[in-house]
mmCIF file of C-alpha atoms and ligand atoms in Angstrom:
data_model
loop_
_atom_site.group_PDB
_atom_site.id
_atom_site.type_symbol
_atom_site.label_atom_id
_atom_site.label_comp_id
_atom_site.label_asym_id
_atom_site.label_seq_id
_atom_site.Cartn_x
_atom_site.Cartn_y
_atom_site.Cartn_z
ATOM 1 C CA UNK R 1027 0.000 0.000 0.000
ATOM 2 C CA UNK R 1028 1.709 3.057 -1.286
ATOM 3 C CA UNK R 1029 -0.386 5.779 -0.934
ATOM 4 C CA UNK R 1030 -3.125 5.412 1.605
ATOM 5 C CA UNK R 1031 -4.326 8.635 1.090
ATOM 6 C CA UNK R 1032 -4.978 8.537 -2.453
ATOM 7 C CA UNK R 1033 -7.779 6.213 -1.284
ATOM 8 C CA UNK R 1034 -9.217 9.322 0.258
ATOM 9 C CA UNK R 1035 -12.323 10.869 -1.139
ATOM 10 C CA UNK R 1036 -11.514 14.087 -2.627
ATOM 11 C CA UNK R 1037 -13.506 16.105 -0.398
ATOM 12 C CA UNK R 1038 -12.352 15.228 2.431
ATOM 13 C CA UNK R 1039 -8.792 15.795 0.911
ATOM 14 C CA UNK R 1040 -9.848 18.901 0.078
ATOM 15 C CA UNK R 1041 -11.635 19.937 3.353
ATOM 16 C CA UNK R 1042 -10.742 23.010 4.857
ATOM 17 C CA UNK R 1043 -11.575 21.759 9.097
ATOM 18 C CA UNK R 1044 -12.979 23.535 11.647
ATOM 19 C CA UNK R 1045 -9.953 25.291 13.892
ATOM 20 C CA UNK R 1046 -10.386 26.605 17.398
ATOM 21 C CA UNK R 1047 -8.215 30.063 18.310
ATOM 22 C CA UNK R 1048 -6.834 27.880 21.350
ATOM 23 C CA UNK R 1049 -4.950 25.496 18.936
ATOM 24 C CA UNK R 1050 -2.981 28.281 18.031
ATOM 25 C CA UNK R 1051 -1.297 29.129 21.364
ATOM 26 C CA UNK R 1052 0.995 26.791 23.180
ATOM 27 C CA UNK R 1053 1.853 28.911 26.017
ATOM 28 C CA UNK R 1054 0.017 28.587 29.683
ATOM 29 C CA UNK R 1055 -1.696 30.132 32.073
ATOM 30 C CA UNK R 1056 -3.617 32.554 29.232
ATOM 31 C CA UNK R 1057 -6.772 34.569 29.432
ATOM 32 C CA UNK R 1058 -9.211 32.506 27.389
ATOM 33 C CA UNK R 1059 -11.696 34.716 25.782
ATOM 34 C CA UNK R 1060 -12.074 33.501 22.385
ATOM 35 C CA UNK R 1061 -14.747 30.235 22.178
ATOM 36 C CA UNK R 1062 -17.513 32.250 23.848
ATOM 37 C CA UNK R 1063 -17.154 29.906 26.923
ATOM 38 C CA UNK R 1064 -18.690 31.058 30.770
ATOM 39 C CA UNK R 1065 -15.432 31.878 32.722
ATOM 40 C CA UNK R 1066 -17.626 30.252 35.789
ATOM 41 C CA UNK R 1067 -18.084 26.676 37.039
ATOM 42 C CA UNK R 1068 -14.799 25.583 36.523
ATOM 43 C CA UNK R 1069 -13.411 22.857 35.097
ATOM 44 C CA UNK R 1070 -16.643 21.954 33.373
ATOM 45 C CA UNK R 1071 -17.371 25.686 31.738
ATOM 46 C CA UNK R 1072 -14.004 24.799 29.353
ATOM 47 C CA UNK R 1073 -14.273 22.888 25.972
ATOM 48 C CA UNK R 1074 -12.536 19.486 26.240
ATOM 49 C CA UNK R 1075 -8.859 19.141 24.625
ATOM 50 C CA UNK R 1076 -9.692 18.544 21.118
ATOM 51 C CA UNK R 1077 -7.060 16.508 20.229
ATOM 52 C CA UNK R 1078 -6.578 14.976 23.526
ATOM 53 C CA UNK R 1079 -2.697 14.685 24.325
ATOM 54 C CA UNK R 1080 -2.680 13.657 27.604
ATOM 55 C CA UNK R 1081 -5.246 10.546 27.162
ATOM 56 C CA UNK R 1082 -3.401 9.542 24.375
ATOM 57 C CA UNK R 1083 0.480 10.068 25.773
ATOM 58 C CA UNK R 1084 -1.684 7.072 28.503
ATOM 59 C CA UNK R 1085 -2.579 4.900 25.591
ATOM 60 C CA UNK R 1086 0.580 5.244 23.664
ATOM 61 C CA UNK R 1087 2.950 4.395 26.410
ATOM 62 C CA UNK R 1088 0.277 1.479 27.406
ATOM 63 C CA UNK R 1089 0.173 -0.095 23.844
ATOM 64 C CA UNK R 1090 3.278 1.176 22.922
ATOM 65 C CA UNK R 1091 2.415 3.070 20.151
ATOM 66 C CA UNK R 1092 2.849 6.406 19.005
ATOM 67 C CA UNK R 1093 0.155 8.735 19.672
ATOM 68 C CA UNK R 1094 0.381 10.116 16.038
ATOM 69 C CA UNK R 1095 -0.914 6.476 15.457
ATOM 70 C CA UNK R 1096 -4.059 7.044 17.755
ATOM 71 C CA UNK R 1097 -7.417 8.426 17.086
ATOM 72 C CA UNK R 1098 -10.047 8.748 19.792
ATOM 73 C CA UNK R 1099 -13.816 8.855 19.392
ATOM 74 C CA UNK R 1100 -16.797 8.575 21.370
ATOM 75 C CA UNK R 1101 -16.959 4.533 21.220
ATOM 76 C CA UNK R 1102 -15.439 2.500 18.507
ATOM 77 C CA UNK R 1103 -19.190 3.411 16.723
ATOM 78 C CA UNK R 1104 -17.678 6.869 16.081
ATOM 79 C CA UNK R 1105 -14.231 5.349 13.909
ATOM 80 C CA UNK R 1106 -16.725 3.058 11.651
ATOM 81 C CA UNK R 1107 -18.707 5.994 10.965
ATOM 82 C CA UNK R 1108 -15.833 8.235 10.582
ATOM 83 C CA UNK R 1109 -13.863 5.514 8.431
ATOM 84 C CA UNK R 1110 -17.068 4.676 6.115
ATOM 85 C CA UNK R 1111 -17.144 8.761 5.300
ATOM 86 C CA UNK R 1112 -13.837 9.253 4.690
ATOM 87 C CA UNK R 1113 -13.178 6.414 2.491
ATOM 88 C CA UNK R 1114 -16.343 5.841 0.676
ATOM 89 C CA UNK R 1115 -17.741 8.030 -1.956
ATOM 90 C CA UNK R 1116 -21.451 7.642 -0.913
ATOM 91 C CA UNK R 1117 -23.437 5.804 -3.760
ATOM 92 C CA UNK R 1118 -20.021 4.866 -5.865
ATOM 93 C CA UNK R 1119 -17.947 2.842 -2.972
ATOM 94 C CA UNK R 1120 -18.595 -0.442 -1.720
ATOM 95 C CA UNK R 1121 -17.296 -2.256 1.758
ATOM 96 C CA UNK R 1122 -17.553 -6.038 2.358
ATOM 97 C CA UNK R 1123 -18.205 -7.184 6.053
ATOM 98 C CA UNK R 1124 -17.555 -10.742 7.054
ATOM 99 C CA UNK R 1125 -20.841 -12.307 8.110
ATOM 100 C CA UNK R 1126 -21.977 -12.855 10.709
ATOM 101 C CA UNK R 1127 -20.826 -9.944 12.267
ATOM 102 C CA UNK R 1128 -20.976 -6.774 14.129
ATOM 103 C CA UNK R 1129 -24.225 -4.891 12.794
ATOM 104 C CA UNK R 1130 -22.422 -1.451 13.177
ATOM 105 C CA UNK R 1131 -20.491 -1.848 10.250
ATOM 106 C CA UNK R 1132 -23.659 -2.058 7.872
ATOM 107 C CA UNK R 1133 -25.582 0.322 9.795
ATOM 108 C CA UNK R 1134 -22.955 2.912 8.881
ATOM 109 C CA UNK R 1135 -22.096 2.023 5.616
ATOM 110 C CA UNK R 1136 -26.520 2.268 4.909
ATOM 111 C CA UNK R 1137 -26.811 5.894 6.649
ATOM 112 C CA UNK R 1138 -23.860 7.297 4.513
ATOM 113 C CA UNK R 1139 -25.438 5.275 1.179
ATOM 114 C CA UNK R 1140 -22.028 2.941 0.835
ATOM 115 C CA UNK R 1141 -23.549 0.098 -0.647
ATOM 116 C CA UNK R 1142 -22.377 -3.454 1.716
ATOM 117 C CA UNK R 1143 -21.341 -7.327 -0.094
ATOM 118 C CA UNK R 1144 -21.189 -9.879 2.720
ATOM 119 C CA UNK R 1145 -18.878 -12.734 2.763
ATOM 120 C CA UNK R 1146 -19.873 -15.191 4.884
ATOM 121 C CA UNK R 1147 -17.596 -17.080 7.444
ATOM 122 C CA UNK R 1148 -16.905 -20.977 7.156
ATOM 123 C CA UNK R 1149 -19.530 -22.848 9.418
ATOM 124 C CA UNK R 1150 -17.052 -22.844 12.571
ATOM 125 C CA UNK R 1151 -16.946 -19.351 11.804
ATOM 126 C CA UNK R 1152 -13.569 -19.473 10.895
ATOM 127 C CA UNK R 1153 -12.194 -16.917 8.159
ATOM 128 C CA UNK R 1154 -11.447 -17.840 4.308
ATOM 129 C CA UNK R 1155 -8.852 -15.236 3.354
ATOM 130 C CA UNK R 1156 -9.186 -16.390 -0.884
ATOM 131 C CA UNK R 1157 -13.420 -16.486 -0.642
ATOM 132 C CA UNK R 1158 -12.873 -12.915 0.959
ATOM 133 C CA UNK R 1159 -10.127 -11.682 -1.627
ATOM 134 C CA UNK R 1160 -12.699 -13.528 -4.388
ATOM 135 C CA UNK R 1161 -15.578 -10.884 -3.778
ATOM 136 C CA UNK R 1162 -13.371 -8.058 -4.036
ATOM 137 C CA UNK R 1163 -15.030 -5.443 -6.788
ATOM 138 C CA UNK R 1164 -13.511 -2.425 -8.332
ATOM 139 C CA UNK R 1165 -15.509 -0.725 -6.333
ATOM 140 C CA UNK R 1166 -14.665 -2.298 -2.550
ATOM 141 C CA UNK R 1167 -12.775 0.345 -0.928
ATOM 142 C CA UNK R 1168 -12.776 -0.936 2.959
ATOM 143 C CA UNK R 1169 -12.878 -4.418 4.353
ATOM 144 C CA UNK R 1170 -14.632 -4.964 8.071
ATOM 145 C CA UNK R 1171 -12.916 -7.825 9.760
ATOM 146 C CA UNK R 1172 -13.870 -8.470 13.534
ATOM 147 C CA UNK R 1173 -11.534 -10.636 15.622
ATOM 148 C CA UNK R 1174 -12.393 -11.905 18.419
ATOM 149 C CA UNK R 1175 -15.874 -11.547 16.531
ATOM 150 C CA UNK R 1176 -19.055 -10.687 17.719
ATOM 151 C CA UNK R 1177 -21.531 -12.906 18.128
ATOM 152 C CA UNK R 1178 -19.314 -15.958 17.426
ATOM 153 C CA UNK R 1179 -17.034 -15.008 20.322
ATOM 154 C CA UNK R 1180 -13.582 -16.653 17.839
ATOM 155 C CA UNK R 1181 -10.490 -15.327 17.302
ATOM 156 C CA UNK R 1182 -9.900 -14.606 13.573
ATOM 157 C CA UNK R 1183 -6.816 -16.660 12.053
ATOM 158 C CA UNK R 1184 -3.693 -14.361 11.718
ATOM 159 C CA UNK R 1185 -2.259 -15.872 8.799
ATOM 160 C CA UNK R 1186 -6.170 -15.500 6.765
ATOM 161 C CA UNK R 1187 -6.054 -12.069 7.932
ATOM 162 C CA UNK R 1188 -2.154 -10.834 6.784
ATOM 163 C CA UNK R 1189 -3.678 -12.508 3.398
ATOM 164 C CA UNK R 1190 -6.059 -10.063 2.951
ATOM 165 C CA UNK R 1191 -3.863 -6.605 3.918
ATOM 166 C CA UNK R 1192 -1.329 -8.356 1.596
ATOM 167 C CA UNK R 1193 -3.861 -8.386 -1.508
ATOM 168 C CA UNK R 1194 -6.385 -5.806 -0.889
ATOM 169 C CA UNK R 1195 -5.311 -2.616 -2.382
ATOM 170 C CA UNK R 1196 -8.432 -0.766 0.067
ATOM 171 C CA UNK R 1197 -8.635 -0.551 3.727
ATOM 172 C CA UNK R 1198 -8.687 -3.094 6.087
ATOM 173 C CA UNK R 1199 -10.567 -2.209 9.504
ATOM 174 C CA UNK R 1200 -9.963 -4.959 11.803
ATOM 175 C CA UNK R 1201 -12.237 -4.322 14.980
ATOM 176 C CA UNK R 1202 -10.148 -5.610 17.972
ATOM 177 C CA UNK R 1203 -12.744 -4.693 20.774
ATOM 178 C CA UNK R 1204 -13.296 -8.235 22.440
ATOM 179 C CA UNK R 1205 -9.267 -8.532 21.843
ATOM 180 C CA UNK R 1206 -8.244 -8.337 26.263
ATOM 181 C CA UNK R 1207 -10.249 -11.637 26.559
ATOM 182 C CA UNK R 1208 -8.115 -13.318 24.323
ATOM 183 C CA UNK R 1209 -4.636 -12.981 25.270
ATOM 184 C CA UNK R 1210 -3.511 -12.683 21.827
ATOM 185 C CA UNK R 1211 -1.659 -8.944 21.073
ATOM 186 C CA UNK R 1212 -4.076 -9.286 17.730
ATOM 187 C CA UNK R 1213 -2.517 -7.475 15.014
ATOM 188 C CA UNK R 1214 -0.680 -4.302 16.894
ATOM 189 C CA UNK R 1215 2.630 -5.670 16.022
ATOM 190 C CA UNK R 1216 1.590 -5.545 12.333
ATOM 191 C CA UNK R 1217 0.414 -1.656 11.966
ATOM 192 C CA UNK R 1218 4.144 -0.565 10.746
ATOM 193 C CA UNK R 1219 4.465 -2.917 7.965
ATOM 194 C CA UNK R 1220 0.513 -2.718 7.045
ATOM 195 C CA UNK R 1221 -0.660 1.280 6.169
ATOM 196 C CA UNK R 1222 -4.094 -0.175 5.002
ATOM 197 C CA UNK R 1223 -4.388 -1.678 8.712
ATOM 198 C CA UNK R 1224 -7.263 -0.042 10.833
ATOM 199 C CA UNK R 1225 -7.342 -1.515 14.188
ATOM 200 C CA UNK R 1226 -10.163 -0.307 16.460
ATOM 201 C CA UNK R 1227 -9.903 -1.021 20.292
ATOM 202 C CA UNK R 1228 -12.678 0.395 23.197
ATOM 203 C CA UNK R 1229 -12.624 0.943 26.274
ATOM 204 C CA UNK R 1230 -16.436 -0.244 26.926
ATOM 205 C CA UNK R 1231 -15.337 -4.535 27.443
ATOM 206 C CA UNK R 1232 -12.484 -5.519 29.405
ATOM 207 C CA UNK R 1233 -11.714 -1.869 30.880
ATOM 208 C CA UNK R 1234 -15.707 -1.630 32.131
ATOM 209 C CA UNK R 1235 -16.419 1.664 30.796
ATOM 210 C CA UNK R 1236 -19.311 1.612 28.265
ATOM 211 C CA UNK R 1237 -20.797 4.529 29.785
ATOM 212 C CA UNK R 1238 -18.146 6.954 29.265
ATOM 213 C CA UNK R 1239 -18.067 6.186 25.162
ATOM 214 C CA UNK R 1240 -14.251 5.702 24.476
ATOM 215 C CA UNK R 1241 -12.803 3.867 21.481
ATOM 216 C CA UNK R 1242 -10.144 4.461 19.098
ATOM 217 C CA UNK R 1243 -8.460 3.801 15.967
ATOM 218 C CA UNK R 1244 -5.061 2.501 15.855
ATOM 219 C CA UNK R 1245 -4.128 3.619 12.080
ATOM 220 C CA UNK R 1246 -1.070 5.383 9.677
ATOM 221 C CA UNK R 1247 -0.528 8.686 11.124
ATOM 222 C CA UNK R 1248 -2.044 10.218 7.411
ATOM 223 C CA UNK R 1249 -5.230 8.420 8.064
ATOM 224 C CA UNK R 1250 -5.155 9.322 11.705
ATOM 225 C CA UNK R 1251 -4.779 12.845 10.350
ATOM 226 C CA UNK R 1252 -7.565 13.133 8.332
ATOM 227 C CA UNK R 1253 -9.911 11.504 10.921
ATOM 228 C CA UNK R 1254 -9.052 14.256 13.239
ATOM 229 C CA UNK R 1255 -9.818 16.766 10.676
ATOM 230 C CA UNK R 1256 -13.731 15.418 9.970
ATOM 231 C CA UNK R 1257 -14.554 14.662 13.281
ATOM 232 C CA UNK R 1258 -16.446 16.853 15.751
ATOM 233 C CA UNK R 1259 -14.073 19.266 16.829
ATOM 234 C CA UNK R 1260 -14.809 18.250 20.858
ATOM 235 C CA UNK R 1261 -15.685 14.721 20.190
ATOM 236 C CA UNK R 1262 -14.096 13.504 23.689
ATOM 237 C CA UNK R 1263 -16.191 15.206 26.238
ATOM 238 C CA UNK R 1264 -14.170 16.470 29.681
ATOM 239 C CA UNK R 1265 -15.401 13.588 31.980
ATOM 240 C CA UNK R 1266 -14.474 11.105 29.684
ATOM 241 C CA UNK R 1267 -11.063 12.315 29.707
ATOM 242 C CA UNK R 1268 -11.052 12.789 33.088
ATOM 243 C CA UNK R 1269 -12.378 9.048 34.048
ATOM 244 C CA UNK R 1270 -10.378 7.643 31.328
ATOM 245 C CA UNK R 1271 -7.229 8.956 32.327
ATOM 246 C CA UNK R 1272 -7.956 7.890 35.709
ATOM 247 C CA UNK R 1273 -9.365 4.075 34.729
ATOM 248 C CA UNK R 1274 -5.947 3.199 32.256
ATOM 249 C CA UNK R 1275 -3.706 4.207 35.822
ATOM 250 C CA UNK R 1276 -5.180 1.373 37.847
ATOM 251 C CA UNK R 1277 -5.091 -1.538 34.813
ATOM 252 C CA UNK R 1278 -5.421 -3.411 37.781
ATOM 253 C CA UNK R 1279 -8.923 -3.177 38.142
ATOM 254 C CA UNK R 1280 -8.913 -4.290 34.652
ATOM 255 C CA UNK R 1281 -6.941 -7.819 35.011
ATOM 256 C CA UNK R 1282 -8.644 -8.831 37.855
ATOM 257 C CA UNK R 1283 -12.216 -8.433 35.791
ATOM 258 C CA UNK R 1284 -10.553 -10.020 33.056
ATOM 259 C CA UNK R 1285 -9.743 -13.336 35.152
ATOM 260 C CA UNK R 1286 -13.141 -13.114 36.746
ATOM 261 C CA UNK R 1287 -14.948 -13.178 33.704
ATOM 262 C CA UNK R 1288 -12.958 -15.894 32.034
ATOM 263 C CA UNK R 1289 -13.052 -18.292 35.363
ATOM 264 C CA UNK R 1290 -16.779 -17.107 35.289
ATOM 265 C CA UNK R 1291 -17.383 -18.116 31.458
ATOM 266 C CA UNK R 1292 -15.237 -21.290 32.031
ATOM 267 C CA UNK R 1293 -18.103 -21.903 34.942
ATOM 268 C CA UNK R 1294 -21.017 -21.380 32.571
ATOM 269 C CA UNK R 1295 -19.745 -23.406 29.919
ATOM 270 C CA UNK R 1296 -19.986 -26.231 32.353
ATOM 271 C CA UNK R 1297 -23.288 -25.295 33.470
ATOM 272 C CA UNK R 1298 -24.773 -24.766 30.300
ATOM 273 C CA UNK R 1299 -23.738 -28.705 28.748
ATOM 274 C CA UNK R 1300 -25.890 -29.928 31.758
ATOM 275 C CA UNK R 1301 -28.716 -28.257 30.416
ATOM 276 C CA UNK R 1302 -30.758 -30.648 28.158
ATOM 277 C CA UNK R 1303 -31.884 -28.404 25.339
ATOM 278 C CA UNK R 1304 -28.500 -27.195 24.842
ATOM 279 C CA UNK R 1305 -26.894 -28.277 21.518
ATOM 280 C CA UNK R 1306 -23.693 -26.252 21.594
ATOM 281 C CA UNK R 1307 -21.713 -23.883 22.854
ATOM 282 C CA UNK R 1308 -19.283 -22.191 20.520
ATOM 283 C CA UNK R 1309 -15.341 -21.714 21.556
ATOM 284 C CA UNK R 1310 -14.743 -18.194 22.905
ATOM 285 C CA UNK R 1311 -12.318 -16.302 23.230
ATOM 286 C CA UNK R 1312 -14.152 -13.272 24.486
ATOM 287 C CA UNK R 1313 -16.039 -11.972 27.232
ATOM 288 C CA UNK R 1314 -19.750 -14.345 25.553
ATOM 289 C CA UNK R 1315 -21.042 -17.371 24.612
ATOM 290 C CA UNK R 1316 -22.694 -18.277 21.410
ATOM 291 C CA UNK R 1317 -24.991 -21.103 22.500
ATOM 292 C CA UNK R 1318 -27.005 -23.421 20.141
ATOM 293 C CA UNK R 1319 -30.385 -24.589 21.922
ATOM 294 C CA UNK R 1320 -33.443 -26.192 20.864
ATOM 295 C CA UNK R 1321 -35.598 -23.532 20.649
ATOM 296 C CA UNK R 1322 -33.785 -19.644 20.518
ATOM 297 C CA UNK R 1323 -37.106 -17.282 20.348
ATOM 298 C CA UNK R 1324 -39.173 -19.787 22.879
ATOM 299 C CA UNK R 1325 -35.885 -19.287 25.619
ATOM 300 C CA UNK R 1326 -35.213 -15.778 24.645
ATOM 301 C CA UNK R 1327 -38.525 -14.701 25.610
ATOM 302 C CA UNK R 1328 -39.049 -16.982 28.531
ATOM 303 C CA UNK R 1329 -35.797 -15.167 29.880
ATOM 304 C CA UNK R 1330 -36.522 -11.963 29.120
ATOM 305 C CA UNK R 1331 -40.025 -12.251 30.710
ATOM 306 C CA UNK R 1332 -38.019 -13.235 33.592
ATOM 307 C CA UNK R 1333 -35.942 -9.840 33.837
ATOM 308 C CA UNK R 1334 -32.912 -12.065 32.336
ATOM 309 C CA UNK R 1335 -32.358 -10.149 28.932
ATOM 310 C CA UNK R 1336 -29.899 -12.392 26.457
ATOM 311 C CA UNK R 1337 -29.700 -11.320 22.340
ATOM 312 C CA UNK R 1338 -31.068 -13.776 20.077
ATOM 313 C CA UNK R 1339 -28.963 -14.369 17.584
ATOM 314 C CA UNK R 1340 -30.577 -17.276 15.291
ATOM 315 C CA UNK R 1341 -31.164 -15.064 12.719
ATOM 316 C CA UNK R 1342 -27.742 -14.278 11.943
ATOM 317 C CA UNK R 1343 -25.841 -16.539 9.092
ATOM 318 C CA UNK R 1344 -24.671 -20.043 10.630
ATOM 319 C CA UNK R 1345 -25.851 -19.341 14.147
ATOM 320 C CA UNK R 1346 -29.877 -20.589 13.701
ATOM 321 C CA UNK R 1347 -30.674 -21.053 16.914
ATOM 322 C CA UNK R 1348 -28.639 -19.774 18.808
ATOM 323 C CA UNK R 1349 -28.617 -17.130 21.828
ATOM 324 C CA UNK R 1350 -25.227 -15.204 22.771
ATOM 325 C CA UNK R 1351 -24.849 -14.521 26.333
ATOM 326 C CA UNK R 1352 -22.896 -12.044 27.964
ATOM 327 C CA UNK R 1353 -20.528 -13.486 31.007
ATOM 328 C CA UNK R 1354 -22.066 -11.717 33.684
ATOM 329 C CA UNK R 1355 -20.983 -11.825 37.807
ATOM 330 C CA UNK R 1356 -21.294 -14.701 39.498
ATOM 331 C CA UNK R 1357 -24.637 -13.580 41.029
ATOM 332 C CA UNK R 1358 -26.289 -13.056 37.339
ATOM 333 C CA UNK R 1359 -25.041 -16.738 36.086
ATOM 334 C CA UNK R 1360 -26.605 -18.472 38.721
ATOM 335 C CA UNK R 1361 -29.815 -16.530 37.974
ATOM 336 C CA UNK R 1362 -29.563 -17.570 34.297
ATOM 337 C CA UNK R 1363 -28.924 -20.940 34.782
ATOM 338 C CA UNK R 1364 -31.583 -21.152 37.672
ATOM 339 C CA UNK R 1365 -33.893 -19.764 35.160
ATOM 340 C CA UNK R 1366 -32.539 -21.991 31.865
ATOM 341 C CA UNK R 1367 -32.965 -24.925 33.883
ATOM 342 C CA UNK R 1368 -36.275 -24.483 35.296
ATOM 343 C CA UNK R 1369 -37.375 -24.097 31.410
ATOM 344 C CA UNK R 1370 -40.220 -26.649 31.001
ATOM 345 C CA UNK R 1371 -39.183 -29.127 28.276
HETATM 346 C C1 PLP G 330 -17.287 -5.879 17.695
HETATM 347 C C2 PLP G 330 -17.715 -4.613 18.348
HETATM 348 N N1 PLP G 330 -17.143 -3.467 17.984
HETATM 349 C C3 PLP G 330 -17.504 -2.304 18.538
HETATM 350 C C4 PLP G 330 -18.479 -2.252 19.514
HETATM 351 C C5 PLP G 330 -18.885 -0.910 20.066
HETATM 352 O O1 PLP G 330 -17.870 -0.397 20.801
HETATM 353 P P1 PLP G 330 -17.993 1.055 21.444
HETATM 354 O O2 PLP G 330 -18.744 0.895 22.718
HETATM 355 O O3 PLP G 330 -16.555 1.437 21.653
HETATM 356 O O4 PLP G 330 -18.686 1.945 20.469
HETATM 357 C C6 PLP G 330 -19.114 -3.418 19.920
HETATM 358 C C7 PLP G 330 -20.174 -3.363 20.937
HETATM 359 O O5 PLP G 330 -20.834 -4.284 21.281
HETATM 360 C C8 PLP G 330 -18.724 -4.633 19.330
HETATM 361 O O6 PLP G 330 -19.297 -5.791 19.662
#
């Protein structure tokens, strides 16, 4: 990949982005009087940093990556989005998606009219790099890889993947969100050698902040570029920095959660192959199951009248019925499997 940015729709080439007076000084301790801001209630009456250094000096030094490298947006949702509008001329551009996969991806490819081709996944849901590379059109500008993917919890072969940045002349976005579950460093290691790499990473699994709406891009420092120049100019707000920058100190928090909720699923796999009406539970290497059962809608809606609320996935390519449960405390399994068990058969 030679020129990443030639990949770039003109516009956004072109674009002339919003720029705040602030950006221009680099001195401290000024008189700010030129966003229209109260000078009462302090901190809160200040825009955010727009670019956020500090958060990302964290998350460099923590993945060990430069923080020209970094992009942050509120969730991961806000890089598809962002990544679908800067790549994809609306009504020309296509994107593939494995499938099944994350819905986001065609969600934001349908609101900014970037028409979608899924390829599906082998039956174990593992990936074919050649029936990917196969589907390729002249018009496929971005590939959406998901690994570990959502809802079939696997880790996406390495070697299938490096196929496909090797080949594809486009984009490849390679969501990494589930990837702390795994113990695998996914495909960080790779972002030097591959400039069409995306990798997105959030902070809303392992880190247990879903309410704060942190995500980011790991990408080519010209791509990270022109993703900060289309996005909202204060797309971090202040007390997500603030409990961000606090959270990624203490990453102990965050590997003790991590072994609870893998002793926990390791617990609930057990539990669930007692259960008669279960037909399978998928491998995972995330914080979910994907479990086959005799009959998905009649158990998702016993649950859910229950107050126990699980997605039912059986609609999804290759996973008729199954559900996809989230590993919960130790409290909320027992309830579940309470419940599943006392299912009348
Ligand atoms: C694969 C995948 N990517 C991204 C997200 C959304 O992440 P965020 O909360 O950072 O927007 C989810 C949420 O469920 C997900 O499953």
């Amino acid at each position: 990949m030679d020129d990443i940015v030639s990949l770039i729709r003109k516009n956004i080439r072109e674009l002339n982005p919003y720029s705040s007076a602030r950006e221009e000084y680099s001195g401290g301790g000024a008189v700010l009087l030129d966003a229209n801001e109260s000078p009462y209630n302090e901190p809160f009456n200040r825009y955010p940093d727009p670019v956020q250094t500090a958060l990302k000096e964290k998350i460099s030094g923590m993945l060990s990556t430069p923080a020209e490298r970094i992009f942050l947006g509120n969730g991961s949702d806000e890089a598809i989005d962002l990544l679908i509008r800067i790549f994809c001329e609306p009504a020309t551009d296509r994107i593939i998606i494995i499938d099944p996969s994350y819905g986001m991806y065609k969600v934001c490819a349908d609101i900014n009219n970037v028409g979608v081709d899924f390829v599906s996944l082998n039956e174990d849901f593992s990936l074919d790099a050649m029936r990917l590379l196969s589907a390729v059109s002249k018009e496929t500008k971005m590939v959406f890889l998901c690994s570990p993917n959502n809802p079939s919890a696997n880790l996406l072969d390495k070697a299938e993947i490096t196929r496909i940045l090797s080949a594809f002349k486009g984009v490849v976005v390679l969501d990494e969100a589930y990837i702390d579950f795994c113990g695998s460093e996914g495909l960080l290691p790779s972002l030097e050698k591959f400039r069409n790499l995306v990798i997105l990473r959030t902070l809303s699994k392992a880190w247990g902040l879903a309410g704060i709406r942190l995500g980011m891009a790991l990408a080519d420092p010209e791509v990270i570029r022109y993703m900060n120049r289309v996005k909202y100019p204060y797309n971090v707000n202040f007390l997500t920095q603030v409990k961000a920058m606090e959270m990624l100190g203490s990453a102990e928090s965050r590997e003790k959660w991590i072994k609870e909720i893998l002793e926990e699923r390791i617990k609930l796999e057990g539990r669930l192959e007692e259960i008669g009406y279960v037909l399978k539970i998928f491998p995972s290497d995330a914080n979910f199951l994907l479990v086959r059962v005799e009959d998905a809608d009649a158990i998702y809606t016993f649950l859910n009248e229950r107050g126990v609320i699980v997605r039912n996935r059986s609609g999804l390519t290759h996973c008729n019925g199954c559900i996809r449960i989230t590993v919960g405390t130790p409290d909320e399994n027992n309830r579940l499997i309470e419940l599943m068990k006392s299912y009348p058969q």
